[in-house]
mmCIF file of C-alpha atoms in Angstrom:
data_model
loop_
_atom_site.group_PDB
_atom_site.id
_atom_site.type_symbol
_atom_site.label_atom_id
_atom_site.label_comp_id
_atom_site.label_asym_id
_atom_site.label_seq_id
_atom_site.Cartn_x
_atom_site.Cartn_y
_atom_site.Cartn_z
ATOM 1 C CA UNK A 815 14.051 56.022 -6.414
ATOM 2 C CA UNK A 816 11.456 53.275 -4.775
ATOM 3 C CA UNK A 817 8.700 52.235 -6.201
ATOM 4 C CA UNK A 818 5.269 53.761 -4.862
ATOM 5 C CA UNK A 819 2.362 51.475 -4.502
ATOM 6 C CA UNK A 820 -0.303 53.716 -3.075
ATOM 7 C CA UNK A 821 -0.676 55.228 -6.286
ATOM 8 C CA UNK A 822 -1.778 52.955 -8.292
ATOM 9 C CA UNK A 823 -5.368 51.597 -8.480
ATOM 10 C CA UNK A 824 -6.672 47.754 -8.727
ATOM 11 C CA UNK A 825 -8.621 47.408 -11.866
ATOM 12 C CA UNK A 826 -12.288 45.923 -10.827
ATOM 13 C CA UNK A 827 -12.582 42.467 -11.556
ATOM 14 C CA UNK A 828 -15.063 42.267 -14.511
ATOM 15 C CA UNK A 829 -17.010 38.660 -13.081
ATOM 16 C CA UNK A 830 -19.266 38.650 -9.853
ATOM 17 C CA UNK A 831 -17.523 36.932 -7.293
ATOM 18 C CA UNK A 832 -19.490 34.833 -5.061
ATOM 19 C CA UNK A 833 -18.079 33.906 -1.319
ATOM 20 C CA UNK A 834 -17.740 30.136 -0.501
ATOM 21 C CA UNK A 835 -20.151 30.211 2.096
ATOM 22 C CA UNK A 836 -22.539 31.531 -0.751
ATOM 23 C CA UNK A 837 -21.184 27.992 -2.928
ATOM 24 C CA UNK A 838 -21.498 25.899 -0.214
ATOM 25 C CA UNK A 839 -23.874 27.617 2.778
ATOM 26 C CA UNK A 840 -23.974 25.687 5.565
ATOM 27 C CA UNK A 841 -27.252 23.140 6.586
ATOM 28 C CA UNK A 842 -29.035 25.387 8.892
ATOM 29 C CA UNK A 843 -32.113 24.045 10.811
ATOM 30 C CA UNK A 844 -35.157 26.379 10.056
ATOM 31 C CA UNK A 845 -36.347 28.217 13.088
ATOM 32 C CA UNK A 846 -39.537 26.082 12.553
ATOM 33 C CA UNK A 847 -37.155 22.531 13.214
ATOM 34 C CA UNK A 848 -34.417 23.794 15.288
ATOM 35 C CA UNK A 849 -33.033 21.400 17.215
ATOM 36 C CA UNK A 850 -35.980 18.973 16.820
ATOM 37 C CA UNK A 851 -34.999 18.397 13.325
ATOM 38 C CA UNK A 852 -31.399 17.370 14.588
ATOM 39 C CA UNK A 853 -32.431 15.450 17.157
ATOM 40 C CA UNK A 854 -34.997 13.795 15.100
ATOM 41 C CA UNK A 855 -31.961 12.417 12.597
ATOM 42 C CA UNK A 856 -30.605 11.168 15.782
ATOM 43 C CA UNK A 857 -32.893 9.100 17.342
ATOM 44 C CA UNK A 858 -34.087 8.054 13.907
ATOM 45 C CA UNK A 859 -30.355 6.854 13.990
ATOM 46 C CA UNK A 860 -30.696 5.344 17.446
ATOM 47 C CA UNK A 861 -33.900 3.649 17.046
ATOM 48 C CA UNK A 862 -32.840 1.850 13.831
ATOM 49 C CA UNK A 863 -29.175 0.963 15.743
ATOM 50 C CA UNK A 864 -31.565 -0.395 18.895
ATOM 51 C CA UNK A 865 -34.128 -2.210 16.425
ATOM 52 C CA UNK A 866 -31.013 -4.111 14.950
ATOM 53 C CA UNK A 867 -29.951 -4.953 18.288
ATOM 54 C CA UNK A 868 -32.961 -6.888 19.383
ATOM 55 C CA UNK A 869 -33.247 -8.730 16.356
ATOM 56 C CA UNK A 870 -29.774 -9.903 16.608
ATOM 57 C CA UNK A 871 -30.843 -10.865 20.207
ATOM 58 C CA UNK A 872 -33.666 -12.552 18.692
ATOM 59 C CA UNK A 873 -31.690 -14.415 16.696
ATOM 60 C CA UNK A 874 -29.642 -15.542 19.500
ATOM 61 C CA UNK A 875 -32.019 -16.399 21.308
ATOM 62 C CA UNK A 876 -33.781 -18.504 19.007
ATOM 63 C CA UNK A 877 -30.006 -20.165 18.126
ATOM 64 C CA UNK A 878 -29.806 -20.988 21.822
ATOM 65 C CA UNK A 879 -33.347 -22.540 21.872
ATOM 66 C CA UNK A 880 -32.728 -24.779 18.976
ATOM 67 C CA UNK A 881 -29.274 -25.896 20.419
ATOM 68 C CA UNK A 882 -30.751 -26.854 23.982
ATOM 69 C CA UNK A 883 -33.715 -28.898 22.284
ATOM 70 C CA UNK A 884 -31.378 -30.741 19.791
ATOM 71 C CA UNK A 885 -28.959 -31.541 23.103
ATOM 72 C CA UNK A 886 -32.259 -32.470 24.941
ATOM 73 C CA UNK A 887 -32.976 -34.665 22.211
ATOM 74 C CA UNK A 888 -29.450 -35.932 22.031
ATOM 75 C CA UNK A 889 -29.339 -36.290 25.602
ATOM 76 C CA UNK A 890 -32.488 -37.909 25.947
ATOM 77 C CA UNK A 891 -31.569 -40.739 23.115
ATOM 78 C CA UNK A 892 -28.567 -42.019 24.978
ATOM 79 C CA UNK A 893 -30.083 -42.048 27.892
ATOM 80 C CA UNK A 894 -32.441 -44.612 26.268
ATOM 81 C CA UNK A 895 -30.293 -46.640 24.044
ATOM 82 C CA UNK A 896 -27.690 -47.163 27.414
ATOM 83 C CA UNK A 897 -30.728 -48.702 29.560
ATOM 84 C CA UNK A 898 -31.799 -50.831 26.022
ATOM 85 C CA UNK A 899 -28.407 -51.861 25.986
ATOM 86 C CA UNK A 900 -28.604 -52.764 29.983
ATOM 87 C CA UNK A 901 -31.304 -54.448 29.345
ATOM 88 C CA UNK A 902 -30.411 -56.674 26.626
ATOM 89 C CA UNK A 903 -27.229 -57.847 27.724
ATOM 90 C CA UNK A 904 -29.195 -58.936 31.006
ATOM 91 C CA UNK A 905 -31.798 -60.539 29.229
ATOM 92 C CA UNK A 906 -28.964 -62.553 27.485
ATOM 93 C CA UNK A 907 -27.526 -63.357 30.643
ATOM 94 C CA UNK A 908 -30.605 -64.804 31.893
ATOM 95 C CA UNK A 909 -31.391 -66.287 28.661
ATOM 96 C CA UNK A 910 -27.546 -68.256 28.455
ATOM 97 C CA UNK A 911 -28.186 -69.561 32.509
ATOM 98 C CA UNK A 912 -31.143 -70.974 31.626
ATOM 99 C CA UNK A 913 -31.460 -74.257 30.911
ATOM 100 C CA UNK A 914 -33.597 -75.886 27.553
ATOM 101 C CA UNK A 915 -34.920 -78.621 28.979
ATOM 102 C CA UNK A 916 -36.543 -77.290 32.278
ATOM 103 C CA UNK A 917 -39.117 -79.539 33.616
ATOM 104 C CA UNK A 918 -41.585 -77.971 35.511
ATOM 105 C CA UNK A 919 -43.165 -79.618 38.802
#
């Protein structure tokens, strides 16, 4: 004889059952917030990202300025050094060709 399950009635569960959606409700913005609440957080994140990019660009600009000034100073020192060396060599040649006992007329 086949078992007829339609006659069996389940016993009620003795504890209250909560649905998963009641345990972990999705965060829904209130009617007052609407899209402004969601967009506000997105805009805040974008503003933070833009501020960080600007700070990074300013640091890079400052580094480039410092390096440009250092390069210009180094070039100036080398140019002055070469000029000084040329003058000293020319002066040495002039002193060597000049006689020590020259008589003026």
